[in-house]
XYZ file of C-alpha atoms in Angstrom:
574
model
C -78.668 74.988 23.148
C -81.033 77.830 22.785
C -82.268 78.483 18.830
C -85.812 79.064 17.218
C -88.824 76.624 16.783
C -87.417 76.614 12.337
C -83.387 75.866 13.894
C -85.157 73.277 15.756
C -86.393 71.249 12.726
C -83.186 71.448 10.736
C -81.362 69.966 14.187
C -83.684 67.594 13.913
C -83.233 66.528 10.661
C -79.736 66.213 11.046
C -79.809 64.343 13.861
C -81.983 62.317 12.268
C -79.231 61.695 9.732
C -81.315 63.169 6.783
C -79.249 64.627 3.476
C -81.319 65.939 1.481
C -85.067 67.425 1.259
C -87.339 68.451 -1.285
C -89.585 71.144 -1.127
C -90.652 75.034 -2.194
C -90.448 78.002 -0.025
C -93.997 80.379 0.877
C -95.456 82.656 3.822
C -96.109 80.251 6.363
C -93.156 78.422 6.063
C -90.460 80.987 5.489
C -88.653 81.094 9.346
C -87.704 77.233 8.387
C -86.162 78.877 4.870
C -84.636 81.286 6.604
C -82.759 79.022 8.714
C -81.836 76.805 6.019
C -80.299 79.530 4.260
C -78.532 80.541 8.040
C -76.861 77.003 7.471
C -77.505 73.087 7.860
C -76.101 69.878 6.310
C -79.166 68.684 4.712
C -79.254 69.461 1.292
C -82.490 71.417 -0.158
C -83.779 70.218 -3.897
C -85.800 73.121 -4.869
C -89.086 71.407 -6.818
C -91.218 73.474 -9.235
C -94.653 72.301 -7.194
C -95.319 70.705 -4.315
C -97.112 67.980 -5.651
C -93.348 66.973 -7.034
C -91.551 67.892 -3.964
C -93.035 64.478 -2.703
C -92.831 62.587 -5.223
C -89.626 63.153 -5.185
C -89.279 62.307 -1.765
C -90.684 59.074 -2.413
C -88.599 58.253 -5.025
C -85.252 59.128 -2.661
C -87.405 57.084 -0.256
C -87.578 54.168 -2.535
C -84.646 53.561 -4.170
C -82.735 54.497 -0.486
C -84.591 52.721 1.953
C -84.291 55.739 3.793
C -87.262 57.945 5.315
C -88.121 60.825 2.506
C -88.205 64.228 3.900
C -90.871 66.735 1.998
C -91.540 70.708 2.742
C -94.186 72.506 1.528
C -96.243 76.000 2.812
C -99.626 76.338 4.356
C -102.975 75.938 2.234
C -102.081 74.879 -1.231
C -98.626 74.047 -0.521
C -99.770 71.579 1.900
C -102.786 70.483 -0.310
C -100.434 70.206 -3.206
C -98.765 67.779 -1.157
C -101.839 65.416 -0.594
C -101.587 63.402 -3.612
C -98.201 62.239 -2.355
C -99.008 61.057 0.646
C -102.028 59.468 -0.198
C -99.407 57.693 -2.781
C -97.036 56.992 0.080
C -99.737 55.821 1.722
C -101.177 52.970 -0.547
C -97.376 52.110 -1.702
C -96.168 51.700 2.314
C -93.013 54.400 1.269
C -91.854 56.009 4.992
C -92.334 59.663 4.309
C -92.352 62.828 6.740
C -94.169 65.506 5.509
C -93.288 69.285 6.864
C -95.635 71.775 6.355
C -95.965 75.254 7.774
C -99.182 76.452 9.208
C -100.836 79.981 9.823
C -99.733 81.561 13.462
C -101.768 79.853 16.169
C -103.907 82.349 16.938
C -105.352 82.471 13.481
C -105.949 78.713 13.490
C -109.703 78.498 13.088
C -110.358 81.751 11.532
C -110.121 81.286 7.753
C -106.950 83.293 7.597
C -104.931 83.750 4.102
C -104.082 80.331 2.982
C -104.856 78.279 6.130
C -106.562 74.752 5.937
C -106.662 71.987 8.382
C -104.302 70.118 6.873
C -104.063 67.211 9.844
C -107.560 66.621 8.908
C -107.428 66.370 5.446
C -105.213 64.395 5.386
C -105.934 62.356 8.762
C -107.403 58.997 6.489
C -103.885 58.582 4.159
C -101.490 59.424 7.050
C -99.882 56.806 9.561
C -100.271 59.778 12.099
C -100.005 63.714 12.201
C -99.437 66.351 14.714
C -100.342 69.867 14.708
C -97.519 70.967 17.175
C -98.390 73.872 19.843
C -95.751 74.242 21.858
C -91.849 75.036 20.485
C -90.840 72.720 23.162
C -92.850 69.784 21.244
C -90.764 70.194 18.016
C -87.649 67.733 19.049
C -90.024 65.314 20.333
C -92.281 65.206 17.436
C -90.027 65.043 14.952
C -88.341 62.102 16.272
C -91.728 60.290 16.706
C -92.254 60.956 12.981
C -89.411 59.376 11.851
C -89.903 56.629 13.963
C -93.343 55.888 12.615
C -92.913 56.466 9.184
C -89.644 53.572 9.186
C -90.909 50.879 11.844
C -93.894 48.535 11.320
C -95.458 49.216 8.088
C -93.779 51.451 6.670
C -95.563 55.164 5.263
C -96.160 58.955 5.597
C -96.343 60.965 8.290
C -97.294 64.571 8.605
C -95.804 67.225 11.113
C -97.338 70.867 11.142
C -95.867 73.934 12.439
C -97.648 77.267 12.737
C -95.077 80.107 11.898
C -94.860 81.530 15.415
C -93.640 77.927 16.678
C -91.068 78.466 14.297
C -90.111 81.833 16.147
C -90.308 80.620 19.155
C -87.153 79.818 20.814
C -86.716 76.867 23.153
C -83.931 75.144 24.790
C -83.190 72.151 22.091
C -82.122 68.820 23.025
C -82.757 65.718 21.100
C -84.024 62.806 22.585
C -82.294 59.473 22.494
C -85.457 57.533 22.399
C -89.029 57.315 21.252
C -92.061 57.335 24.348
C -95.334 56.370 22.218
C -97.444 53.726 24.398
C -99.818 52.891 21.603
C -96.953 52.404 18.984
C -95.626 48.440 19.372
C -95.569 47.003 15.600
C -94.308 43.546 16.058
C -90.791 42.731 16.772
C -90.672 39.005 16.473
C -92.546 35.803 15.011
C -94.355 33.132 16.529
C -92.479 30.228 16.478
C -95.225 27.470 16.140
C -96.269 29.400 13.333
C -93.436 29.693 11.197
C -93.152 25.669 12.208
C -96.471 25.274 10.381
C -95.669 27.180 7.685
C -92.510 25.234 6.871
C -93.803 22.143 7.152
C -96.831 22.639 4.740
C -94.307 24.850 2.158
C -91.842 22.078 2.227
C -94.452 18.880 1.656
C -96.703 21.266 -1.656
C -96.703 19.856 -4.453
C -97.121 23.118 -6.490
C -96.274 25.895 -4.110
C -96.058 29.629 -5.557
C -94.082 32.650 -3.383
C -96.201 35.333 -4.043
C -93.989 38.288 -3.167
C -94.965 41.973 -2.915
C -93.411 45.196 -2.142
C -93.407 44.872 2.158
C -90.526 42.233 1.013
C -88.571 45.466 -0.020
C -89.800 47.494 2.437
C -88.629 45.198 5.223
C -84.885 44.675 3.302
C -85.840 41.325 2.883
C -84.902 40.601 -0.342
C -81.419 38.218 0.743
C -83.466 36.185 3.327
C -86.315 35.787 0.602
C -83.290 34.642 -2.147
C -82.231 32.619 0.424
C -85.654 30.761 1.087
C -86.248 30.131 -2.761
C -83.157 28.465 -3.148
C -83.358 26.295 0.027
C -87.498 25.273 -0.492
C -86.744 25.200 -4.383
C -89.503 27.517 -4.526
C -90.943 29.660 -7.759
C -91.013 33.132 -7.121
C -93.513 35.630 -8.517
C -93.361 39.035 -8.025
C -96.047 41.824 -7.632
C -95.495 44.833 -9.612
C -94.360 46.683 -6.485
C -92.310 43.732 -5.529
C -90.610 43.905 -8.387
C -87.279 43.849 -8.108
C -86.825 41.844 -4.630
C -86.441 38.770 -6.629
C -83.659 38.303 -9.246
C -85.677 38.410 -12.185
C -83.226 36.277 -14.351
C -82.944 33.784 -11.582
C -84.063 30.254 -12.718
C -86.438 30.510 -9.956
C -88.450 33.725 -10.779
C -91.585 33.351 -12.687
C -92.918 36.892 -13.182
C -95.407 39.004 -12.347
C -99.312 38.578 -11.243
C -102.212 39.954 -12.181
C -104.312 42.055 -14.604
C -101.561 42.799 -17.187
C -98.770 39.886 -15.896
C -97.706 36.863 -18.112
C -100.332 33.926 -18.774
C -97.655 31.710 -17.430
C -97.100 33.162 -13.703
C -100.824 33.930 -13.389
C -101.896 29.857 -14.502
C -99.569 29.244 -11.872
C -100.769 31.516 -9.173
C -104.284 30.071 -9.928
C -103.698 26.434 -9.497
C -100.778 26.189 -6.892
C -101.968 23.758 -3.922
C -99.518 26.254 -1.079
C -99.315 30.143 -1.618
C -97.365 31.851 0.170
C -97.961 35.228 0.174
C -94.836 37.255 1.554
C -95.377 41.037 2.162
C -98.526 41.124 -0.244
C -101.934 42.179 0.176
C -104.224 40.431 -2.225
C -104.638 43.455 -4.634
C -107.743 43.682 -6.625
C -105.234 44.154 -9.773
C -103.226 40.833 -9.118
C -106.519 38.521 -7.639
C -108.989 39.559 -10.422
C -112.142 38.075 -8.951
C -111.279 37.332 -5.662
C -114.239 34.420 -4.820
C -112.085 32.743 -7.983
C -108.434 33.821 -6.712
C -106.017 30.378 -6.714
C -109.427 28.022 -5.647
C -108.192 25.798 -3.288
C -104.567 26.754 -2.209
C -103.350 26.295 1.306
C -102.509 30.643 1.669
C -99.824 31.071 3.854
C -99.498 35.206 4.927
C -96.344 36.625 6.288
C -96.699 40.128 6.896
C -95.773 42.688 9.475
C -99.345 44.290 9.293
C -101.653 42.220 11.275
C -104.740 43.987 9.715
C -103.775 42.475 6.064
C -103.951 38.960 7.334
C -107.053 37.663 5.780
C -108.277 41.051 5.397
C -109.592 39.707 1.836
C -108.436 35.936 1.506
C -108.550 33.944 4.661
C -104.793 32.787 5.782
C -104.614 29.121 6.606
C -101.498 29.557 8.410
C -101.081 33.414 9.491
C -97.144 34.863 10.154
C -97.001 38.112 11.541
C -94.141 39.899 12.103
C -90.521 41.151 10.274
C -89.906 39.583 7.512
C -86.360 40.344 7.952
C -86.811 37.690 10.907
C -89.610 35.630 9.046
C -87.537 34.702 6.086
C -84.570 33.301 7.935
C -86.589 31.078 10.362
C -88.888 29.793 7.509
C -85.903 28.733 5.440
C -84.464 26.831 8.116
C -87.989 25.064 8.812
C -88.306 24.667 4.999
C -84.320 23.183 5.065
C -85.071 20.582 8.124
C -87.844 19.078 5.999
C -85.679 18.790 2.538
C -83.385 17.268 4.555
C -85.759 14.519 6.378
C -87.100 13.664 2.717
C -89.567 16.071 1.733
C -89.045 16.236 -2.002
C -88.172 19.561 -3.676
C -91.065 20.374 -6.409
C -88.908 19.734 -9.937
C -91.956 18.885 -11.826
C -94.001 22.123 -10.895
C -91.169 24.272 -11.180
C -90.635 22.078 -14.803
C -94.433 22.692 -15.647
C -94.538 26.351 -15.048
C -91.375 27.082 -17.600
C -93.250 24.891 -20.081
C -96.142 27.184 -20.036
C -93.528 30.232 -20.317
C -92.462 28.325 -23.183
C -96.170 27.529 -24.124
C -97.529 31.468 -23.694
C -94.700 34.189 -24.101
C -95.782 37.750 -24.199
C -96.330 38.616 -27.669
C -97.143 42.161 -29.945
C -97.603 43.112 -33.392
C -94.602 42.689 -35.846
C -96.792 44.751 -38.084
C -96.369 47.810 -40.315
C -93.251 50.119 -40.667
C -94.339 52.302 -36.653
C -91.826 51.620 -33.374
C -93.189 49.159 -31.516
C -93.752 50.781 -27.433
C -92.556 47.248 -26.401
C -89.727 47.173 -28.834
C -88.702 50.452 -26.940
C -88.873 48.777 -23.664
C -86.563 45.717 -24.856
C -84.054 47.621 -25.898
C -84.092 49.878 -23.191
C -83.334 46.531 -21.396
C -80.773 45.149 -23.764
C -78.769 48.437 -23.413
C -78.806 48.649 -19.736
C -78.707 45.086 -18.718
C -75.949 44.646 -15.900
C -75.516 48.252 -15.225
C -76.072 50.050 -12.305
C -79.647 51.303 -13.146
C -82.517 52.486 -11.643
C -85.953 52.591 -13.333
C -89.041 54.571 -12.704
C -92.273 54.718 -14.406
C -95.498 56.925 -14.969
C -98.812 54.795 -14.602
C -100.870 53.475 -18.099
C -99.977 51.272 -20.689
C -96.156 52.644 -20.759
C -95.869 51.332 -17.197
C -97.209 47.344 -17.735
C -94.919 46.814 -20.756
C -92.046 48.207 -18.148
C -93.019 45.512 -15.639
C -93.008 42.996 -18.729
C -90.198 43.334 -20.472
C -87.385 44.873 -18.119
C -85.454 42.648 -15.821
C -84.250 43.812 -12.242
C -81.791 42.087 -10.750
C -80.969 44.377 -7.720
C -83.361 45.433 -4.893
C -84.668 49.064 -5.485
C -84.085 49.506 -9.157
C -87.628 49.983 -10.136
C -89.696 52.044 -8.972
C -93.447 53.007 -9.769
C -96.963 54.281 -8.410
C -99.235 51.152 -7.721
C -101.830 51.384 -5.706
C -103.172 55.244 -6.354
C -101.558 54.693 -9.898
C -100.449 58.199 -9.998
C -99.757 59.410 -13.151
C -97.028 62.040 -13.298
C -95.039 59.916 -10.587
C -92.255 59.136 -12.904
C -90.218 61.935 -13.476
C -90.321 63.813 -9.604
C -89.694 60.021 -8.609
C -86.466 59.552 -11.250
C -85.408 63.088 -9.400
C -85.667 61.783 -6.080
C -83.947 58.337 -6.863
C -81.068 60.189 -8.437
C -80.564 62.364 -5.130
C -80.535 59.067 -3.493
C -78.679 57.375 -5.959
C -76.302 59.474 -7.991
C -73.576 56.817 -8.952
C -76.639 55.381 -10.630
C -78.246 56.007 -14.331
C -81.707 56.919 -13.619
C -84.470 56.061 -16.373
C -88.090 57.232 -15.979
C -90.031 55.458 -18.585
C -93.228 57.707 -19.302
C -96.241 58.618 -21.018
C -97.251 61.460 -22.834
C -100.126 61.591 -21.081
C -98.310 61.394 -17.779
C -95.453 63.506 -18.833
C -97.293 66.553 -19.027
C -98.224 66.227 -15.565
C -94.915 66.644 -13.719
C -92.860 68.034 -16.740
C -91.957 71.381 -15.039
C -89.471 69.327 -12.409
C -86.985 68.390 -15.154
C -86.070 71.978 -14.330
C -85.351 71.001 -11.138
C -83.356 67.942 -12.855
C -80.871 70.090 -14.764
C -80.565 72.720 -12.148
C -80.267 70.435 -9.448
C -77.507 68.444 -11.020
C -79.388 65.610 -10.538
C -79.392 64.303 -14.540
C -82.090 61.493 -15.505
C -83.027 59.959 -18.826
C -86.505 60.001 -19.878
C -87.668 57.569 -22.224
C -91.030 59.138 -23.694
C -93.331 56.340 -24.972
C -95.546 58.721 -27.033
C -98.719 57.276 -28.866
C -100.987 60.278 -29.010
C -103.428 59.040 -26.724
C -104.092 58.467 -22.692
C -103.389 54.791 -23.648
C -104.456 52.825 -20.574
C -107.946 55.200 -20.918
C -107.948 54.078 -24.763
C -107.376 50.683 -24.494
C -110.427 50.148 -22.185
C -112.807 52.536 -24.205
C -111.830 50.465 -27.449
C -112.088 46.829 -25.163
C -115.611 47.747 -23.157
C -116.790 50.871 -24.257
C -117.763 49.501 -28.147
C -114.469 51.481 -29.084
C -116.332 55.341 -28.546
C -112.794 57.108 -27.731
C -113.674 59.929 -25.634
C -111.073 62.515 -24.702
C -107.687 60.770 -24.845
C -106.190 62.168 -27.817
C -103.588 64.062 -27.217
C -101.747 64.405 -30.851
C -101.571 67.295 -32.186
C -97.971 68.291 -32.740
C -98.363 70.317 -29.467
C -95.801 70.227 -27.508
C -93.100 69.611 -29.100
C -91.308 67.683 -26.494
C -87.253 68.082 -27.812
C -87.685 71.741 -27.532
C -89.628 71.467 -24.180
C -86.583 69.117 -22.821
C -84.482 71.797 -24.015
C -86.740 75.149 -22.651
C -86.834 73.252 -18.840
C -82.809 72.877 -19.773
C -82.375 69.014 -20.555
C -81.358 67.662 -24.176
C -84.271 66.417 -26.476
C -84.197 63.703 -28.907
C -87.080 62.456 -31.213
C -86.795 58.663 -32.801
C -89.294 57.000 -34.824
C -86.984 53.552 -35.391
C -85.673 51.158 -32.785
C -82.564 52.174 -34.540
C -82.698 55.743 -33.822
C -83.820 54.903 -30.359
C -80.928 52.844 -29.563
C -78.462 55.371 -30.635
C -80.565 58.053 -29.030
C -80.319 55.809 -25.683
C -76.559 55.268 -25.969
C -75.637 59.237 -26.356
C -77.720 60.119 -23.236
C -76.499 57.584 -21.186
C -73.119 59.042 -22.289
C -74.258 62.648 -21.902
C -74.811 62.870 -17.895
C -77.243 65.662 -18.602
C -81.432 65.336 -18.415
C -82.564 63.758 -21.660
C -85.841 63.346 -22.911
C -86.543 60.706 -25.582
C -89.544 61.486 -27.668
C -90.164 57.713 -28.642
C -92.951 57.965 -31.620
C -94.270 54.623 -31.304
C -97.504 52.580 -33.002
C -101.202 54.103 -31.181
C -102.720 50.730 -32.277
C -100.806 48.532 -29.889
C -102.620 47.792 -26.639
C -101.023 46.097 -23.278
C -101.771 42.487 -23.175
C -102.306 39.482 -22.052
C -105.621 41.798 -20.055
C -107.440 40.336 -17.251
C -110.576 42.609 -17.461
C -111.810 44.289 -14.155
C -114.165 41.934 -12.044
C -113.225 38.795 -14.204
C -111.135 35.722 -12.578
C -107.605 35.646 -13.285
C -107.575 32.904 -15.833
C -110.066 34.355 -18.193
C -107.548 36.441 -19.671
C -107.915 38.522 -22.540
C -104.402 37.436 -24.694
C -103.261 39.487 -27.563
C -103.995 38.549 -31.129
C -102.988 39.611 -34.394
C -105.236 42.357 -36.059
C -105.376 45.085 -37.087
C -107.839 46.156 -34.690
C -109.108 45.312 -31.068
C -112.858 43.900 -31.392
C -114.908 45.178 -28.140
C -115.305 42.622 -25.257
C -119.198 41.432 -25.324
């Protein structure tokens, strides 16, 4: 079938079985606009910048399973777009980045708005192409979806000068993939999963320690299915949260620089961890050299360059977890059944300490509580279909404390860039992928005002979310560790003011605004928007004083833990 270079791409897509894209129109780009508005089945979500466009596409990404498709221009559209992928890139989301490039001949010449976008982005991208040929189009863009969804997943980048995009060709879409140096694993070595599952099934104090590859590679059933048979306690990373039933008997919270006392004393003195689609984060390990002294570390992952890439792995897996899981459970089942004793009295010791250390705040003064916000938000929406997202700060810990996920793909958040301004363009993106679904971003002020322009793209989109504001006044995160190691001299994170006056900015971009200053206003509030199916943003004026703990401070091991206190202030850390 004979059709232009921009038909080309939208054939592609299609065939690739894509729905929807997000992305903003400009010069270099505009044949592939054109043809969208000549026809195709994927639907376009028109974002406000391009820096949301992907975000967004990482949100659909996330709470799908599904690659995300993003489109941007040349030059700043593109650049707009690195922040993104280099998000994408540190979270493992599969993500294929379009982006329109100056005609060919211009390449090289500092023409209006080019850049070199395949290098600039060349260190956060799983691999790029710069396509030269019209002919290349079909076979590139079924390489990039292949790359971004198999083996680790994450982004990809394709670029297309304009006059590839006028250039006709004779399109056919391949059936298959021909890339030599692509082979991520496929299967598991048997005598290593045999090791594992005898040395998980004889611990005496084994921990899962379970992080977001377990999603990535829909393993959440097999890795249900391996707690149960090994007895096992399951913590979860913050972006494994989620693959675990989090009121299962079994789960024992989150690692890590902001997670419970109780999961991280047991992280720290297990004798087998097994760490399943994790990467021994600096924010979960604290000071590595001090990191659970002494545990047998067993490392399933389908990225051979994690295993002992920071802690050595006793007993190395590599491969699908999909397939892991499965075999695992049965080695772990073979050796209940010969005798090998489940572990009641570690699983009995680690809900004592729950008991022992619970996550506590203020009860002080007549000011909303931020993590009052976040249990009701929990207690209204618990057993509904709901997916969360959050900004990055203080806003997003006490969402990782204090709401439960029970489903795979419910919550959804920036970790390892810690973007802040992810929430909202993510929310957008989860609701395209989800729209039976209540979507809740949970967000900062600080990080609101980053992406706030895209709840335009919310309410003219028809793709409604709910935005629970958790305003203090202040970059909180920023403030907490100026008042805990900089001898409390607050420099530049106070953002009160009055200004802006977030109900009427809800209701300028076209969404419904609320402001509460009680847990009983916010509940109401809550109720009516979920009721509304509109975008809603809850200004939530809650207490500056209250900081995120328990706090593992940066560089210090994970059990010397910073836990909260009652006072009226926060003395600063010697």
């Amino acid at each position: 079938m004979k059709m232009n270079g921009a038909d080309a791409i939208l054939r592609s897509l299609e065939a690739e079985g894509v729905d929807v894209m997000f992305g903003i129109p400009g010069g270099a780009i505009m044949p592939t606009y054109d043809a969208i508005a000549r026809g195709t089945t994927v639907r376009h979500v028109l974002a406000r910048h391009e820096q949301g466009a992907g975000h967004m596409a990482q949100g659909y990404a996330r709470a799908s399973g599904r690659v995300g498709v993003a489109i941007a221009t040349s030059g700043p559209g593109a650049t707009n777009l690195v922040t993104p992928i280099a998000d994408a890139w540190m979270d493992s989301t599969p993500l294929v980045c379009i982006t329109g490039q100056v005609r060919t001949p211009l390449i090289g010449t500092d023409a209006f708005q080019e850049c070199d976008i395949t290098g600039i982005t060349m260190p956060i991208v799983k691999h790029s192409w710069l396509v030269q040929d019209v002919r290349e189009i079909p076979s590139v863009m079924k390489a990039a979806f292949h790359v971004a969804r198999t083996g680790r997943c994450g982004p990809v980048l394709v670029d297309v000068p304009r006059d590839i995009q006028e250039a006709e060709l004779d399109f056919e879409y391949p059936q298959s993939v021909d890339l030599p140096g692509w082979r991520p694993p496929r299967k598991v070595h048997p005598l290593q999963i045999r090791d594992a599952g005898r040395v998980i099934a004889n611990a005496e104090k084994p921990v899962l320690y379970v992080g977001g590859g377990t999603i990535n590679g829909d393993a959440c059933d097999e890795l249900l299915a391996l707690a149960e048979t090994g007895s096992l306690p399951v913590i979860t990373t913050l972006m494994g949260k989620s693959a675990f039933p989090e009121t299962h008997p079994l789960f024992f919270g989150w690692p890590g620089m902001h997670g419970p006392k109780w999961s991280n004393l047991a992280m720290n003195t297990c004798d087998v961890l097994v760490a399943i689609g994790a990467r021994f984060d600096d924010r979960v390990t604290g000071k590595l050299s001090a990191f659970a002294p002494g545990a047998t570390v067993v490392h399933l992952d389908i990225d051979p360059a994690e295993i002992s890439k920071l802690r050595d792995a006793d007993i190395p897996v590599v491969g699908p977890l999909k397939k892991a899981l499965p075999e695992l459970a049965e080695e772990v089942a073979k050796h209940r059944a010969e005798g090998a004793p489940a572990p009641t009295a570690w699983l009995q010791r680690i809900a004592d300490w729950r008991d022992e250390f619970p996550l506590k705040y203020s009860q002080r003064g007549d000011l909303l509580k931020p993590q009052k916000v976040i249990e009701t938000l929990q207690a209204v929406t618990a057993g509904e279909d709901v997916v969360f997202t959050t900004g990055v700060g203080q806003h997003q810990m006490w969402a990782m404390q204090y709401l439960l996920c029970d489903r795979p793909r419910t919550f959804i958040s920036s970790g390892g860039l810690g973007t802040m301004g992810y929430g909202i363009p993510a929310a957008i993106g989860a609701k395209a992928a989800r729209p039976e679904a209540t979507v809740v971003c949970v967000d900062g002020d600080g990080c609101f005002q980053m992406t706030a322009q895209e709840l335009t793209t919310a309410a003219l989109d028809e793709l409604p979310i709910i935005v629970v504001l958790v305003n203090n006044g202040y970059l909180g995160m920023v403030m907490q560790w100026q008042d805990m190691f900089f001898d409390s001299r607050r420099s530049q994170v106070d953002l009160s003011g009055g200004v802006p006056d977030y109900v009427r900015l809800a209701e300028a971009y076209g969404g419904v605004g609320m402001l509460v200053e009680s847990d009983e206003e916010f509940e109401s509030a809550l109720r009516e928007a979920i009721g509304l199916n509109r975008t809603v943003v809850i200004d939530c004026r809650v207490d500056p004083a209250e900081h995120c703990f328990p706090m593992i401070p940066a560089g210090a091991a994970a059990l010397d833990m910073v836990e909260f206190e009652e006072a009226s202030t926060v003395e600063a850390m010697p």
